[in-house]
mmCIF file of C-alpha atoms in Angstrom:
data_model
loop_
_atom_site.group_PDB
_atom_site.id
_atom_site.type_symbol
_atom_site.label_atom_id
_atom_site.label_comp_id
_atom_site.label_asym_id
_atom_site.label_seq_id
_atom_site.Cartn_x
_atom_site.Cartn_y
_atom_site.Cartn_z
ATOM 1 C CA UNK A 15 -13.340 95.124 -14.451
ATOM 2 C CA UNK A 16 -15.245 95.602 -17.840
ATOM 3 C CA UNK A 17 -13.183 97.379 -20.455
ATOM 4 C CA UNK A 18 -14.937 100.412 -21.860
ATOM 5 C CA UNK A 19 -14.656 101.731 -25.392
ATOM 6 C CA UNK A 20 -15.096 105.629 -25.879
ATOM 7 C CA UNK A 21 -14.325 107.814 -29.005
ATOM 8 C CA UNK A 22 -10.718 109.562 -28.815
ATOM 9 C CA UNK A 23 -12.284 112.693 -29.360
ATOM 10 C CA UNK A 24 -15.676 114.613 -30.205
ATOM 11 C CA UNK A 25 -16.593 118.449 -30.525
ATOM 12 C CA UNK A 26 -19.506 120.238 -29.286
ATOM 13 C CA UNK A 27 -21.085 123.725 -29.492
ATOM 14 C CA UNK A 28 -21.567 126.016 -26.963
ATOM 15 C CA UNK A 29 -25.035 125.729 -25.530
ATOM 16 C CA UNK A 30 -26.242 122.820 -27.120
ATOM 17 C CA UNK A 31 -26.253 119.049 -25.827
ATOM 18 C CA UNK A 32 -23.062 117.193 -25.555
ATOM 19 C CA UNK A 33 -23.662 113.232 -25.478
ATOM 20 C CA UNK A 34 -20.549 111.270 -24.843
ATOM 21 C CA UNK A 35 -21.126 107.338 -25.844
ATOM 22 C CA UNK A 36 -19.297 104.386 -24.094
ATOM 23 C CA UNK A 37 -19.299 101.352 -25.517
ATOM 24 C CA UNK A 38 -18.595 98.287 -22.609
ATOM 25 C CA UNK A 39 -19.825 95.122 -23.983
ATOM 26 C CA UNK A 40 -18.732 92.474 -21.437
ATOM 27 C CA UNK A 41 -19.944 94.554 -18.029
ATOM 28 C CA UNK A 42 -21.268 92.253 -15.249
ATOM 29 C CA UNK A 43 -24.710 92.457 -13.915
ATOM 30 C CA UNK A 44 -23.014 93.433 -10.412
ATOM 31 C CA UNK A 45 -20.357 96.279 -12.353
ATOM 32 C CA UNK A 46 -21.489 100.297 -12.138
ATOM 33 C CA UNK A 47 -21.146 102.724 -14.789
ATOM 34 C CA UNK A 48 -19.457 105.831 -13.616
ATOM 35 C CA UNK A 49 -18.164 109.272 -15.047
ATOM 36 C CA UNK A 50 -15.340 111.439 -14.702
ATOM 37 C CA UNK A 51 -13.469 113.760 -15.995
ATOM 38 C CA UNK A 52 -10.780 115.974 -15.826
ATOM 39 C CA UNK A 53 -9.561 119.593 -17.178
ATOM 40 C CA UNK A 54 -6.137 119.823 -17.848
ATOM 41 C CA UNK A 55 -3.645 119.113 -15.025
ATOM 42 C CA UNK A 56 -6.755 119.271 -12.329
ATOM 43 C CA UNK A 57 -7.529 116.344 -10.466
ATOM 44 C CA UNK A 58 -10.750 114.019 -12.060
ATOM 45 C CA UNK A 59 -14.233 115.140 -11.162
ATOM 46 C CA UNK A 60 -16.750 112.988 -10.339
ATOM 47 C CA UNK A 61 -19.587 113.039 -13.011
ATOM 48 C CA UNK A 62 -21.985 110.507 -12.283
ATOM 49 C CA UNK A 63 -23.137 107.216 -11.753
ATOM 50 C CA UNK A 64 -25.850 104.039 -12.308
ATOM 51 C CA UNK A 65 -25.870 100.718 -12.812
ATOM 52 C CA UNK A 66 -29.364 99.693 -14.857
ATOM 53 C CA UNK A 67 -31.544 102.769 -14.318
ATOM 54 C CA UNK A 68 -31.067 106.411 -15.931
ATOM 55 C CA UNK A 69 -29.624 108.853 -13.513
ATOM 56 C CA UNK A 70 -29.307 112.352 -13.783
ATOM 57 C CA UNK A 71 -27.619 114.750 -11.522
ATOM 58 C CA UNK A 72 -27.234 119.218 -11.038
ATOM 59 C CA UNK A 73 -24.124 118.053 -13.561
ATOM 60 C CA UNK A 74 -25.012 115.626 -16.224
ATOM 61 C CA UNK A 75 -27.689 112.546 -16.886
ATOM 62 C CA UNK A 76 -26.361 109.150 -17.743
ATOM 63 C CA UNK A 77 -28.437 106.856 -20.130
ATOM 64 C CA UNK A 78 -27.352 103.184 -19.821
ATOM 65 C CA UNK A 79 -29.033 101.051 -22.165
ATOM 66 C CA UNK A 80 -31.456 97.909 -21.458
ATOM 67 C CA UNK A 81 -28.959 95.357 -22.235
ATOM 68 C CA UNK A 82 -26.250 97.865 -20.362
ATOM 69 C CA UNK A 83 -23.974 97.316 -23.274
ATOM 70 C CA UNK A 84 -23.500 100.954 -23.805
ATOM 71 C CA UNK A 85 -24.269 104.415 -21.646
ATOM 72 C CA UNK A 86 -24.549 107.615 -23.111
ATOM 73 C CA UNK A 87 -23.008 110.972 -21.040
ATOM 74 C CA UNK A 88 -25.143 113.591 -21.466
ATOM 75 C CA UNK A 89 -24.355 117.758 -20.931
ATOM 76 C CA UNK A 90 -27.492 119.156 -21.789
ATOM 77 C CA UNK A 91 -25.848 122.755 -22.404
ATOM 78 C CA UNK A 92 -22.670 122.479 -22.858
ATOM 79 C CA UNK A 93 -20.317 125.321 -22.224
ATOM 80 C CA UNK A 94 -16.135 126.419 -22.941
ATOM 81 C CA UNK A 95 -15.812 125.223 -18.790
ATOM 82 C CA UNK A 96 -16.802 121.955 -20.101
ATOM 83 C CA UNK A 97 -13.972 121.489 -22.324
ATOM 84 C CA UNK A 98 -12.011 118.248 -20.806
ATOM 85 C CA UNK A 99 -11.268 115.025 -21.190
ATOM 86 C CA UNK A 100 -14.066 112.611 -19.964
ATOM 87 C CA UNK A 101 -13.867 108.992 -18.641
ATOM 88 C CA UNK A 102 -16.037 106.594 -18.819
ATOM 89 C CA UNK A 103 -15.269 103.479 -15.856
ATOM 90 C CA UNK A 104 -17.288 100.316 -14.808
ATOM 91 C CA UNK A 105 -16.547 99.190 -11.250
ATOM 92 C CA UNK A 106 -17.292 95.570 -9.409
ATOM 93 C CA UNK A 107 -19.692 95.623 -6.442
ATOM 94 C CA UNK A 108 -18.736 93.854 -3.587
ATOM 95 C CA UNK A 109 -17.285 94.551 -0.214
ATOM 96 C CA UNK A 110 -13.608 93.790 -1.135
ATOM 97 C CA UNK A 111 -13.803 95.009 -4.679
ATOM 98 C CA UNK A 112 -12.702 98.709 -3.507
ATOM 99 C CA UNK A 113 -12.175 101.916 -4.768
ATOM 100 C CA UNK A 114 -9.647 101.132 -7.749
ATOM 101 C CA UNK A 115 -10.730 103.030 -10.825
ATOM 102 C CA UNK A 116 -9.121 102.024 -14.163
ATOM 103 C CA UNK A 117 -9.267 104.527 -16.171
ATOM 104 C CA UNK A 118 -8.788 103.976 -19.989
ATOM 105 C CA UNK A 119 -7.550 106.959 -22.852
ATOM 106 C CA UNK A 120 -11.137 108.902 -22.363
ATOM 107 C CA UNK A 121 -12.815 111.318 -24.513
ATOM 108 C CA UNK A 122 -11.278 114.762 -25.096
ATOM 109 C CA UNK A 123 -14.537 116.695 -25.733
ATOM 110 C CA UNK A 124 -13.746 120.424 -26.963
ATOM 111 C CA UNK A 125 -16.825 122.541 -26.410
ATOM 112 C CA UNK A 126 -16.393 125.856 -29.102
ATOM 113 C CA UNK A 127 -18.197 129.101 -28.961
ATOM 114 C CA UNK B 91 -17.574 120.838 3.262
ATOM 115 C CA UNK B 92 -13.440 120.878 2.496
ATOM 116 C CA UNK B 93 -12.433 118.297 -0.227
ATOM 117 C CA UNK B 94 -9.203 116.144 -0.733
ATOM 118 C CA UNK B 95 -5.766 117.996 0.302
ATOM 119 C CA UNK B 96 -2.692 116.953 -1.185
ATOM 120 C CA UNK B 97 0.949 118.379 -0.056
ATOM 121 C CA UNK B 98 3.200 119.761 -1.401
ATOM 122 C CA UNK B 99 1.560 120.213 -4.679
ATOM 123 C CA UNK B 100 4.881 120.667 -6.865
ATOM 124 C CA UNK B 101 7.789 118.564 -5.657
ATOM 125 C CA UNK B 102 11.457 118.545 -7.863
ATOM 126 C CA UNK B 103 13.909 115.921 -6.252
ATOM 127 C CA UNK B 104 16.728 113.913 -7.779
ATOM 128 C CA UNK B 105 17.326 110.720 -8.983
ATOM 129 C CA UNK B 106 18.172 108.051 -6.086
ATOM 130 C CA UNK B 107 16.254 110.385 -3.198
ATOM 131 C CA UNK B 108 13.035 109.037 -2.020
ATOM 132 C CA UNK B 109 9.580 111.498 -1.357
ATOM 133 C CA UNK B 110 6.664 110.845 0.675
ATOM 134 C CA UNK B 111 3.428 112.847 -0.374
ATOM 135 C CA UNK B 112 0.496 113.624 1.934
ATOM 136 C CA UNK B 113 -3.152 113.180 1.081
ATOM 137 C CA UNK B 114 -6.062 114.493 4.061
ATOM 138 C CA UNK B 115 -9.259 112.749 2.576
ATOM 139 C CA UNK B 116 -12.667 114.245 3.080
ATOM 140 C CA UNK B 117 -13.876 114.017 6.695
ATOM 141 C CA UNK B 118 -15.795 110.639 7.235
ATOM 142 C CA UNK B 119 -13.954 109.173 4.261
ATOM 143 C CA UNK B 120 -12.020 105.747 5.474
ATOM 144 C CA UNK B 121 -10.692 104.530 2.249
ATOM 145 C CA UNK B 122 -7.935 106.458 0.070
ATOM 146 C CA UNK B 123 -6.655 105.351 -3.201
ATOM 147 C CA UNK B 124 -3.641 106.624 -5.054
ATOM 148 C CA UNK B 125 -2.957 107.068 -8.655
ATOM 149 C CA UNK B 126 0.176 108.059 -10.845
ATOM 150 C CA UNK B 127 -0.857 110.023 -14.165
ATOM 151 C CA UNK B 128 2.015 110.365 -16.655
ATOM 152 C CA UNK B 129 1.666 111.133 -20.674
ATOM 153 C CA UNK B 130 2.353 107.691 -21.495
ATOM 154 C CA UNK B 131 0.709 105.353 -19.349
ATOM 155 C CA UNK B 132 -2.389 107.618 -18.530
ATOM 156 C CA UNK B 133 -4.131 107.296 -15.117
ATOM 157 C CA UNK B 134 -2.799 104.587 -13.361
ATOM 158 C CA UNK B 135 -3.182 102.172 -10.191
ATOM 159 C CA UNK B 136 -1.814 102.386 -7.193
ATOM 160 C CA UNK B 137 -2.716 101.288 -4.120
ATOM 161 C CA UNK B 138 -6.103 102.117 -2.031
ATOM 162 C CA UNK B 139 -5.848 101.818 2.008
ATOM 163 C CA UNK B 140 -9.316 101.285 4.378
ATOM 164 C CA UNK B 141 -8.798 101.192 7.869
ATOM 165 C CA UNK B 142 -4.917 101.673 8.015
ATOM 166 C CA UNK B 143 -4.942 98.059 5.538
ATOM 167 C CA UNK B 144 -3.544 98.156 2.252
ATOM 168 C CA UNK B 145 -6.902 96.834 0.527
ATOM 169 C CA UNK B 146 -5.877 96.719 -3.559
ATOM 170 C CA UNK B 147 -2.425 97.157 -5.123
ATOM 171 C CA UNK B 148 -1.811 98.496 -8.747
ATOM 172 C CA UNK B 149 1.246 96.883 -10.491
ATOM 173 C CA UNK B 150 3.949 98.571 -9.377
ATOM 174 C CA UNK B 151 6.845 98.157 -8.350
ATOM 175 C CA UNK B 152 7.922 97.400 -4.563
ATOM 176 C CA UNK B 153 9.617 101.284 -4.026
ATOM 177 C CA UNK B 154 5.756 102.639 -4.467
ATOM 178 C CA UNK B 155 4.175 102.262 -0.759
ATOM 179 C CA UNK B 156 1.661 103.737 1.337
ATOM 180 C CA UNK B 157 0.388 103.760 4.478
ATOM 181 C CA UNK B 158 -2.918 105.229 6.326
ATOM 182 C CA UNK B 159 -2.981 106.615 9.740
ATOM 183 C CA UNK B 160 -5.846 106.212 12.485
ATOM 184 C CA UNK B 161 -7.563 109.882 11.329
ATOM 185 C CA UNK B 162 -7.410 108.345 7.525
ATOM 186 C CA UNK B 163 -4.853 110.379 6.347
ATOM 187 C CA UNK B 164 -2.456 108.354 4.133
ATOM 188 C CA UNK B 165 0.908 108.934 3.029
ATOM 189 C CA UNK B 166 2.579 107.435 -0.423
ATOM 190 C CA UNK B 167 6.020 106.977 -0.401
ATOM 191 C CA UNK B 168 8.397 106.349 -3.571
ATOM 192 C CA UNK B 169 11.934 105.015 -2.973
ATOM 193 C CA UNK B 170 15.200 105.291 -4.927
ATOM 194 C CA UNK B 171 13.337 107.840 -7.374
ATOM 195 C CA UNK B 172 13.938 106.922 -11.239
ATOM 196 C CA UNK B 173 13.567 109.737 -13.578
ATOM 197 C CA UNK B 174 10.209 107.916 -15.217
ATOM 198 C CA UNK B 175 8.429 108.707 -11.652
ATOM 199 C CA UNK B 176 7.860 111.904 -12.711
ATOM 200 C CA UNK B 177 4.309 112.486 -12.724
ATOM 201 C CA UNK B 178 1.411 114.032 -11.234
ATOM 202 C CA UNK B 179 0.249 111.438 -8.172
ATOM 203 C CA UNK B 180 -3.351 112.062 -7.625
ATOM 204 C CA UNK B 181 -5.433 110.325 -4.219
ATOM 205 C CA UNK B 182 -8.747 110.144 -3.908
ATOM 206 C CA UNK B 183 -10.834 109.943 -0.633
ATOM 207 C CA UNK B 184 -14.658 107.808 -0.765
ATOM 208 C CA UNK B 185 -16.819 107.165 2.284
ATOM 209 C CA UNK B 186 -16.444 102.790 2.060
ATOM 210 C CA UNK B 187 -14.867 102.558 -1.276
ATOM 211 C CA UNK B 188 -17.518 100.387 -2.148
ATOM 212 C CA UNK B 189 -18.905 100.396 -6.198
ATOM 213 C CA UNK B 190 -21.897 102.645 -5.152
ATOM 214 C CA UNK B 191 -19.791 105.078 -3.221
ATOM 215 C CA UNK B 192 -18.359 108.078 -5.290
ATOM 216 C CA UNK B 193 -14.778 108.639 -4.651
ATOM 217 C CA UNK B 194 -13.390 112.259 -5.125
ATOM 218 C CA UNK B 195 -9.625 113.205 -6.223
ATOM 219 C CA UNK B 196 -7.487 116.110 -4.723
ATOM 220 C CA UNK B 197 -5.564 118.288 -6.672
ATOM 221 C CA UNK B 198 -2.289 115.790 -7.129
ATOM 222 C CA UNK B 199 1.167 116.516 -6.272
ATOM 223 C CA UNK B 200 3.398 116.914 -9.516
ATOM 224 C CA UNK B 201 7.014 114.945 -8.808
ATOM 225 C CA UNK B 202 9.637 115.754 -11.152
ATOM 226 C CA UNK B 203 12.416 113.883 -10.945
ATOM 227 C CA UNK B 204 15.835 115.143 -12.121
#
C-alpha cells in the first residue's frame, strides 16, 4: 500500500472549516483514499472515501487532487465532538487485496471553542 | 442497524495465560479484520478472515490466531500472554472487504497483561 504523509497535529476553531491534508505521492491508479478517525480510546470511525473524484458525505467531503498525489479532509463546521485523531489510508483494489488498513501516526486535530 | 460487538471489553490476565476475544460483525458482513493498538506501535495488523479463511496476516507472531465461524463471527486468540500484549484489540466487520467496501470497527477489548 501507498504510504501517506499527514501533519502530526493541526488546530481548528469551533464552527469554522477544518481541512486535514494528506500527502501520498506514490498511490496506484487502482489504490482508494479513505478516512478515519478515532476519539480517544473509541474504536476508528469511518470518515470517507474516493479514489479520483470528490466525494462528500452527511460527515465530511474529501478533495483528492488531479494527479491524486494529495487529498484534502474537509469538516465544514467543525465542532469540540470533532476533536480526534484522524487517519488518512490508501487501500489496493482487487479481490484478494482485503480489508487490511495500515494505519500510519494520523493527525491529532484539536477543535477549540 | 446494530454495529460491531466486541466481548469482554476490559480483560486483566497474567503473564503465561492465554485469552480469546469475541467480535459479532455487522449482519451481512463476511470479512473481519483484527487490529492491536498500543502507544508505541500505533494501530497495527492482524489478521482479516472471509468465509471462515484466514485471507491476510499482519506480522505477528505465531501465539496471535483467529478463527471465523459459519455466522461470521470470529474469535482472536493470544497464547502464552507477554506483558507487551497489553493493548486495546480492535475488529472490524465490512460487507466483501474489498477496497470500495467501508469496513467499521467495534469498540475493542482492552487486555492488560500482568
Amino acid at each position: 500500500d501507498a504510504k501517506t504523509t499527514q501533519p502530526p497535529s493541526m488546530d481548528c476553531a469551533e464552527g469554522r472549516a477544518a481541512n486535514l491534508p494528506c500527502n501520498h505521492s506514490t498511490i496506484s491508479g487502482n489504490e482508494y483514499v479513505y478516512w478515519y478517525r478515532q476519539i480517544h480510546s473509541q474504536g476508528p470511525q469511518y470518515i470517507i472515501h474516493g479514489l479520483k473524484n470528490n466525494e462528500t458525505n452527511e460527515m465530511a467531503s474529501l478533495i483528492i487532487t488531479e494527479d491524486r498525489k494529495s487529498s484534502t479532509l474537509i469538516l465544514p463546521h467543525a465542532t469540540l465532538r470533532d476533536t480526534a485523531v484522524y487517519y488518512c489510508i490508501v487501500r489496493v483494489a482487487g479481490d484478494n487485496a482485503g480489508n487490511m488498513l495500515t494505519f500510519g501516526g494520523g493527525t491529532r486535530l484539536m477543535v477549540k471553542p | 442497524k446494530a454495529g460491531v460487538t466486541q466481548t469482554p471489553r476490559y480483560l486483566i490476565k497474567t503473564r503465561g495465560q492465554q485469552v480469546t476475544l469475541s467480535c459479532s460483525p455487522i449482519s451481512g458482513h463476511r470479512s473481519v479484520s483484527w487490529y492491536q493498538q498500543t502507544p508505541g506501535q500505533g494501530l497495527q495488523f492482524l489478521f482479516e478472515y472471509f468465509s471462515e479463511t484466514q485471507r491476510n496476516k499482519g506480522n505477528f507472531p505465531g501465539r496471535f490466531s483467529g478463527r471465523q465461524f459459519s455466522n461470521s463471527r470470529s474469535e482472536m486468540n493470544v497464547s502464552t500472554l507477554e506483558l507487551g500484549d497489553s493493548a486495546l484489540y480492535l475488529c472490524a466487520s465490512s460487507r466483501t472487504g474489498t477496497a470500495n467496501t467501508e469496513a467499521f470497527f467495534g469498540q475493542g477489548t482492552r487486555l492488560t497483561v500482568v
